[in-house]
PDB file of C-alpha atoms in Angstrom:
ATOM      1  CA  MET C   1      10.491  16.827  26.504  1.00 84.00           C
ATOM      2  CA  LYS C   2      13.662  17.041  25.006  1.00 89.00           C
ATOM      3  CA  ASN C   3      14.415  18.943  21.538  1.00 91.00           C
ATOM      4  CA  TYR C   4      15.473  16.116  19.626  1.00 92.00           C
ATOM      5  CA  GLN C   5      12.156  14.330  20.849  1.00 93.00           C
ATOM      6  CA  TRP C   6      10.130  17.084  19.647  1.00 93.00           C
ATOM      7  CA  GLU C   7      11.902  17.554  16.448  1.00 93.00           C
ATOM      8  CA  ALA C   8      11.385  13.429  15.932  1.00 93.00           C
ATOM      9  CA  ILE C   9       7.738  14.226  16.284  1.00 93.00           C
ATOM     10  CA  PHE C  10       7.402  17.196  14.362  1.00 93.00           C
ATOM     11  CA  SER C  11       9.027  15.471  11.399  1.00 93.00           C
ATOM     12  CA  ASN C  12       7.505  11.844  11.878  1.00 90.00           C
ATOM     13  CA  ASN C  13      11.013  10.326  11.903  1.00 89.00           C
ATOM     14  CA  GLN C  14      10.700   6.457  12.040  1.00 85.00           C
ATOM     15  CA  SER C  15      14.321   6.165  13.305  1.00 87.00           C
ATOM     16  CA  TYR C  16      13.079   7.061  16.905  1.00 90.00           C
ATOM     17  CA  ASP C  17      10.378   4.427  16.939  1.00 87.00           C
ATOM     18  CA  GLY C  18      10.592   2.473  19.838  1.00 85.00           C
ATOM     19  CA  GLU C  19      13.040   4.646  21.534  1.00 90.00           C
ATOM     20  CA  PHE C  20      10.249   6.722  22.981  1.00 94.00           C
ATOM     21  CA  TYR C  21       6.497   7.299  22.754  1.00 95.00           C
ATOM     22  CA  TYR C  22       4.333  10.626  23.086  1.00 95.00           C
ATOM     23  CA  ALA C  23       1.012  10.654  24.572  1.00 95.00           C
ATOM     24  CA  LEU C  24      -1.477  13.487  23.982  1.00 95.00           C
ATOM     25  CA  SER C  25      -3.558  14.846  26.774  1.00 94.00           C
ATOM     26  CA  THR C  26      -6.534  16.028  24.639  1.00 94.00           C
ATOM     27  CA  THR C  27      -6.888  12.540  22.821  1.00 93.00           C
ATOM     28  CA  LYS C  28      -5.422  10.224  25.500  1.00 95.00           C
ATOM     29  CA  ALA C  29      -3.765   8.455  22.604  1.00 95.00           C
ATOM     30  CA  ILE C  30      -0.101   7.360  22.800  1.00 95.00           C
ATOM     31  CA  CYS C  31       1.760   7.525  19.575  1.00 94.00           C
ATOM     32  CA  ARG C  32       5.207   6.642  17.862  1.00 91.00           C
ATOM     33  CA  PRO C  33       7.161   9.647  16.866  1.00 92.00           C
ATOM     34  CA  SER C  34       6.524   8.622  13.136  1.00 88.00           C
ATOM     35  CA  CYS C  35       2.708   8.738  13.682  1.00 89.00           C
ATOM     36  CA  PRO C  36       1.119  10.341  10.515  1.00 85.00           C
ATOM     37  CA  SER C  37      -1.558  12.414  12.382  1.00 86.00           C
ATOM     38  CA  ARG C  38      -1.523  15.962  12.637  1.00 89.00           C
ATOM     39  CA  THR C  39       1.463  17.441  14.490  1.00 91.00           C
ATOM     40  CA  PRO C  40       0.324  18.004  18.275  1.00 93.00           C
ATOM     41  CA  ASN C  41       0.667  20.988  20.253  1.00 94.00           C
ATOM     42  CA  PRO C  42       3.710  20.663  22.494  1.00 93.00           C
ATOM     43  CA  LYS C  43       1.902  21.549  25.546  1.00 95.00           C
ATOM     44  CA  ASN C  44      -0.541  18.487  25.363  1.00 95.00           C
ATOM     45  CA  VAL C  45       2.551  15.952  25.090  1.00 95.00           C
ATOM     46  CA  SER C  46       4.036  13.654  27.318  1.00 95.00           C
ATOM     47  CA  ILE C  47       6.990  11.546  26.574  1.00 95.00           C
ATOM     48  CA  PHE C  48       7.095   7.902  27.815  1.00 95.00           C
ATOM     49  CA  SER C  49       9.976   5.332  27.466  1.00 93.00           C
ATOM     50  CA  THR C  50       7.523   2.424  26.931  1.00 92.00           C
ATOM     51  CA  VAL C  51       3.786   1.839  25.746  1.00 92.00           C
ATOM     52  CA  GLU C  52       3.133  -0.131  29.001  1.00 93.00           C
ATOM     53  CA  GLU C  53       3.876   2.980  31.065  1.00 93.00           C
ATOM     54  CA  ALA C  54       1.675   5.129  29.207  1.00 93.00           C
ATOM     55  CA  ILE C  55      -1.139   2.633  29.226  1.00 94.00           C
ATOM     56  CA  GLN C  56      -0.688   2.472  33.144  1.00 95.00           C
ATOM     57  CA  GLN C  57      -1.091   6.447  33.241  1.00 94.00           C
ATOM     58  CA  GLY C  58      -4.586   5.917  31.439  1.00 94.00           C
ATOM     59  CA  PHE C  59      -3.619   6.279  27.895  1.00 95.00           C
ATOM     60  CA  ARG C  60      -4.695   3.995  24.921  1.00 95.00           C
ATOM     61  CA  PRO C  61      -2.685   3.183  21.782  1.00 93.00           C
ATOM     62  CA  CYS C  62      -3.160   5.161  18.904  1.00 91.00           C
ATOM     63  CA  HIS C  63      -5.513   3.738  16.021  1.00 85.00           C
ATOM     64  CA  ARG C  64      -3.102   4.948  13.311  1.00 83.00           C
ATOM     65  CA  CYS C  65       0.245   4.291  14.328  1.00 85.00           C
ATOM     66  CA  LYS C  66      -0.381   1.589  16.487  1.00 84.00           C
ATOM     67  CA  PRO C  67       2.609   1.663  19.093  1.00 87.00           C
ATOM     68  CA  ASN C  68       1.574  -1.454  20.871  1.00 82.00           C
ATOM     69  CA  GLN C  69       2.442  -3.608  17.408  1.00 78.00           C
ATOM     70  CA  LEU C  70       6.059  -3.123  16.875  1.00 65.00           C
ATOM     71  CA  ALA C  71       6.253  -5.430  13.801  1.00 62.00           C
ATOM     72  CA  TRP C  72       3.463  -3.213  12.456  1.00 60.00           C
ATOM     73  CA  THR C  73       4.991  -1.278   9.174  1.00 64.00           C
ATOM     74  CA  GLY C  74       2.242   1.304   9.095  1.00 69.00           C
ATOM     75  CA  TYR C  75      -1.218   2.185   7.944  1.00 76.00           C
ATOM     76  CA  LYS C  76      -0.226   2.938   4.496  1.00 79.00           C
ATOM     77  CA  LYS C  77       1.873  -0.101   4.105  1.00 83.00           C
ATOM     78  CA  GLU C  78      -0.888  -2.338   5.267  1.00 84.00           C
ATOM     79  CA  LEU C  79      -3.455  -0.591   2.907  1.00 88.00           C
ATOM     80  CA  ALA C  80      -1.172  -1.155  -0.040  1.00 92.00           C
ATOM     81  CA  ASP C  81      -0.633  -4.700   1.026  1.00 92.00           C
ATOM     82  CA  GLN C  82      -4.258  -4.877   0.924  1.00 93.00           C
ATOM     83  CA  THR C  83      -4.759  -3.266  -2.280  1.00 96.00           C
ATOM     84  CA  LYS C  84      -2.038  -5.706  -3.970  1.00 96.00           C
ATOM     85  CA  GLN C  85      -3.742  -8.782  -2.309  1.00 96.00           C
ATOM     86  CA  TYR C  86      -7.132  -7.718  -3.775  1.00 96.00           C
ATOM     87  CA  ILE C  87      -5.457  -7.147  -7.160  1.00 96.00           C
ATOM     88  CA  ASP C  88      -3.774 -10.222  -7.188  1.00 96.00           C
ATOM     89  CA  LEU C  89      -7.031 -12.379  -6.331  1.00 96.00           C
ATOM     90  CA  HIS C  90      -9.143 -10.440  -8.929  1.00 96.00           C
ATOM     91  CA  CYS C  91      -6.887  -9.669 -11.669  1.00 94.00           C
ATOM     92  CA  GLN C  92      -9.030 -11.002 -14.344  1.00 93.00           C
ATOM     93  CA  ASP C  93     -12.053  -9.012 -13.238  1.00 94.00           C
ATOM     94  CA  PRO C  94     -12.613  -5.210 -14.380  1.00 93.00           C
ATOM     95  CA  ILE C  95     -10.778  -3.619 -11.772  1.00 93.00           C
ATOM     96  CA  THR C  96     -10.983   0.462 -11.229  1.00 92.00           C
ATOM     97  CA  LEU C  97     -10.166   2.798  -8.243  1.00 92.00           C
ATOM     98  CA  GLU C  98     -14.061   2.938  -7.545  1.00 94.00           C
ATOM     99  CA  THR C  99     -13.916  -1.161  -7.460  1.00 94.00           C
ATOM    100  CA  LEU C 100     -11.000  -0.996  -4.952  1.00 94.00           C
ATOM    101  CA  HIS C 101     -12.889   1.703  -2.745  1.00 94.00           C
ATOM    102  CA  GLU C 102     -15.734  -0.555  -2.479  1.00 94.00           C
ATOM    103  CA  ALA C 103     -13.727  -3.804  -1.913  1.00 94.00           C
ATOM    104  CA  LEU C 104     -11.318  -2.384   0.704  1.00 92.00           C
ATOM    105  CA  GLU C 105     -14.045   0.457   2.265  1.00 91.00           C
ATOM    106  CA  LYS C 106     -11.267   2.947   2.264  1.00 89.00           C
ATOM    107  CA  ASN C 107     -10.998   6.444   0.040  1.00 90.00           C
ATOM    108  CA  LEU C 108      -9.801   5.819  -3.439  1.00 90.00           C
ATOM    109  CA  TYR C 109      -7.599   8.606  -3.432  1.00 91.00           C
ATOM    110  CA  TYR C 110      -5.997   7.492  -0.543  1.00 88.00           C
ATOM    111  CA  ILE C 111      -5.848   3.899  -1.953  1.00 92.00           C
ATOM    112  CA  GLN C 112      -3.950   5.352  -4.888  1.00 94.00           C
ATOM    113  CA  ARG C 113      -1.548   7.522  -2.835  1.00 91.00           C
ATOM    114  CA  SER C 114      -0.605   4.870  -0.521  1.00 88.00           C
ATOM    115  CA  PHE C 115      -0.178   2.164  -2.803  1.00 93.00           C
ATOM    116  CA  LYS C 116       2.213   4.549  -5.215  1.00 93.00           C
ATOM    117  CA  GLU C 117       4.164   5.966  -1.929  1.00 88.00           C
ATOM    118  CA  VAL C 118       4.485   2.245  -0.836  1.00 88.00           C
ATOM    119  CA  TRP C 119       5.140   0.464  -4.157  1.00 92.00           C
ATOM    120  CA  GLY C 120       6.307   3.295  -6.439  1.00 93.00           C
ATOM    121  CA  ILE C 121       3.439   2.536  -9.247  1.00 95.00           C
ATOM    122  CA  THR C 122      -0.222   3.144  -9.125  1.00 95.00           C
ATOM    123  CA  PRO C 123      -2.424   0.281  -8.608  1.00 96.00           C
ATOM    124  CA  LEU C 124      -3.481   0.100 -12.483  1.00 94.00           C
ATOM    125  CA  HIS C 125      -0.041  -0.091 -13.442  1.00 95.00           C
ATOM    126  CA  TYR C 126       0.254  -3.023 -11.047  1.00 96.00           C
ATOM    127  CA  LEU C 127      -2.650  -4.502 -12.420  1.00 96.00           C
ATOM    128  CA  HIS C 128      -1.610  -4.498 -16.036  1.00 95.00           C
ATOM    129  CA  GLN C 129       1.781  -6.044 -14.698  1.00 95.00           C
ATOM    130  CA  VAL C 130       0.127  -8.932 -13.048  1.00 96.00           C
ATOM    131  CA  ARG C 131      -2.171  -9.313 -16.109  1.00 96.00           C
ATOM    132  CA  ILE C 132       1.018  -9.354 -18.110  1.00 96.00           C
ATOM    133  CA  ASP C 133       2.860 -11.861 -16.199  1.00 96.00           C
ATOM    134  CA  LYS C 134       0.085 -14.386 -16.390  1.00 96.00           C
ATOM    135  CA  SER C 135      -0.366 -13.570 -19.869  1.00 96.00           C
ATOM    136  CA  LYS C 136       3.356 -14.425 -20.541  1.00 95.00           C
ATOM    137  CA  GLU C 137       3.221 -17.922 -18.822  1.00 94.00           C
ATOM    138  CA  LEU C 138       0.040 -18.842 -20.775  1.00 94.00           C
ATOM    139  CA  LEU C 139       1.789 -17.544 -24.058  1.00 94.00           C
ATOM    140  CA  LYS C 140       4.693 -20.356 -22.899  1.00 93.00           C
ATOM    141  CA  LYS C 141       2.832 -23.159 -21.984  1.00 90.00           C
ATOM    142  CA  SER C 142      -0.431 -23.046 -23.891  1.00 87.00           C
ATOM    143  CA  ALA C 143      -1.599 -23.108 -27.157  1.00 88.00           C
ATOM    144  CA  TYR C 144      -4.716 -20.591 -26.414  1.00 91.00           C
ATOM    145  CA  SER C 145      -5.219 -17.962 -29.062  1.00 93.00           C
ATOM    146  CA  ILE C 146      -3.642 -14.581 -28.295  1.00 93.00           C
ATOM    147  CA  THR C 147      -7.558 -13.361 -27.982  1.00 93.00           C
ATOM    148  CA  ALA C 148      -8.120 -16.398 -25.472  1.00 94.00           C
ATOM    149  CA  ILE C 149      -5.316 -15.429 -23.459  1.00 95.00           C
ATOM    150  CA  GLY C 150      -6.138 -11.552 -23.401  1.00 94.00           C
ATOM    151  CA  LEU C 151      -9.604 -12.340 -22.243  1.00 94.00           C
ATOM    152  CA  GLU C 152      -8.576 -14.906 -19.519  1.00 93.00           C
ATOM    153  CA  VAL C 153      -6.287 -12.451 -17.925  1.00 95.00           C
ATOM    154  CA  GLY C 154      -8.933  -9.861 -18.158  1.00 94.00           C
ATOM    155  CA  TYR C 155      -8.648  -7.706 -21.268  1.00 94.00           C
ATOM    156  CA  ASN C 156     -11.976  -7.122 -22.944  1.00 91.00           C
ATOM    157  CA  ASP C 157     -10.363  -7.479 -26.422  1.00 90.00           C
ATOM    158  CA  SER C 158      -7.087  -8.700 -28.252  1.00 90.00           C
ATOM    159  CA  ALA C 159      -6.330  -5.177 -29.297  1.00 93.00           C
ATOM    160  CA  GLN C 160      -6.156  -3.938 -25.813  1.00 93.00           C
ATOM    161  CA  PHE C 161      -4.382  -6.718 -24.441  1.00 95.00           C
ATOM    162  CA  THR C 162      -2.076  -6.383 -27.185  1.00 94.00           C
ATOM    163  CA  LYS C 163      -1.326  -2.882 -26.706  1.00 94.00           C
ATOM    164  CA  LYS C 164      -0.837  -3.037 -22.975  1.00 94.00           C
ATOM    165  CA  PHE C 165       1.459  -5.838 -23.633  1.00 95.00           C
ATOM    166  CA  LYS C 166       3.571  -4.017 -25.762  1.00 94.00           C
ATOM    167  CA  VAL C 167       3.907  -1.287 -23.393  1.00 93.00           C
ATOM    168  CA  VAL C 168       5.031  -3.516 -20.881  1.00 92.00           C
ATOM    169  CA  GLU C 169       6.962  -6.007 -22.347  1.00 94.00           C
ATOM    170  CA  GLY C 170       8.269  -3.949 -25.648  1.00 94.00           C
ATOM    171  CA  THR C 171       7.027  -6.499 -28.053  1.00 94.00           C
ATOM    172  CA  THR C 172       3.586  -8.183 -29.038  1.00 94.00           C
ATOM    173  CA  PRO C 173       2.528 -11.025 -27.661  1.00 95.00           C
ATOM    174  CA  LYS C 174       2.828 -13.125 -30.799  1.00 93.00           C
ATOM    175  CA  ALA C 175       6.413 -12.074 -31.021  1.00 93.00           C
ATOM    176  CA  PHE C 176       7.052 -12.941 -27.292  1.00 94.00           C
ATOM    177  CA  ARG C 177       5.372 -16.224 -27.900  1.00 92.00           C
ATOM    178  CA  LYS C 178       7.690 -16.870 -31.015  1.00 89.00           C
ATOM    179  CA  MET C 179      10.733 -15.991 -28.742  1.00 90.00           C
ATOM    180  CA  ALA C 180       9.649 -18.001 -25.958  1.00 85.00           C
ATOM    181  CA  MET C 181       9.068 -21.207 -28.295  1.00 81.00           C
ATOM    182  CA  ASN C 182      12.597 -21.007 -29.965  1.00 75.00           C
TER     183      ASN C 182
END
């Protein structure tokens, strides 16, 4: 193993993904240099040019970094995308981290951290953005009352809806509707 390869493995350097792979004699897994698994002991590491070469030697692809799927963008990205998709489909329902934990069957803190790392905001913040975006469309295109729109997009009452709308948009739903109609 060359110095730059060990440095790439030690620092989980994504720029070396596809350039080489490492296999662990202890777990019989082959990984990308960017694998988020615990840093291996260098004496247990073997370097390979391709995944196929390592598989021929009796190793299996890692379940965390999936070196045999080059288009795969990572476990955290996959989980963040699943979380985003769930929120998009269920935004009108009450959603908490516990709800996401039950739906995605993942640790709720890991969901929160992964989502924030990938998207730069928390799942709750994203939920409010989705709800407010939907409410803006309804405010522009329908004659529903502000209370009805708030309930439609998932808020419990008009006060909660108005408060979140003002935080996100900097104006009230009523003022937004008035500006949109002009």
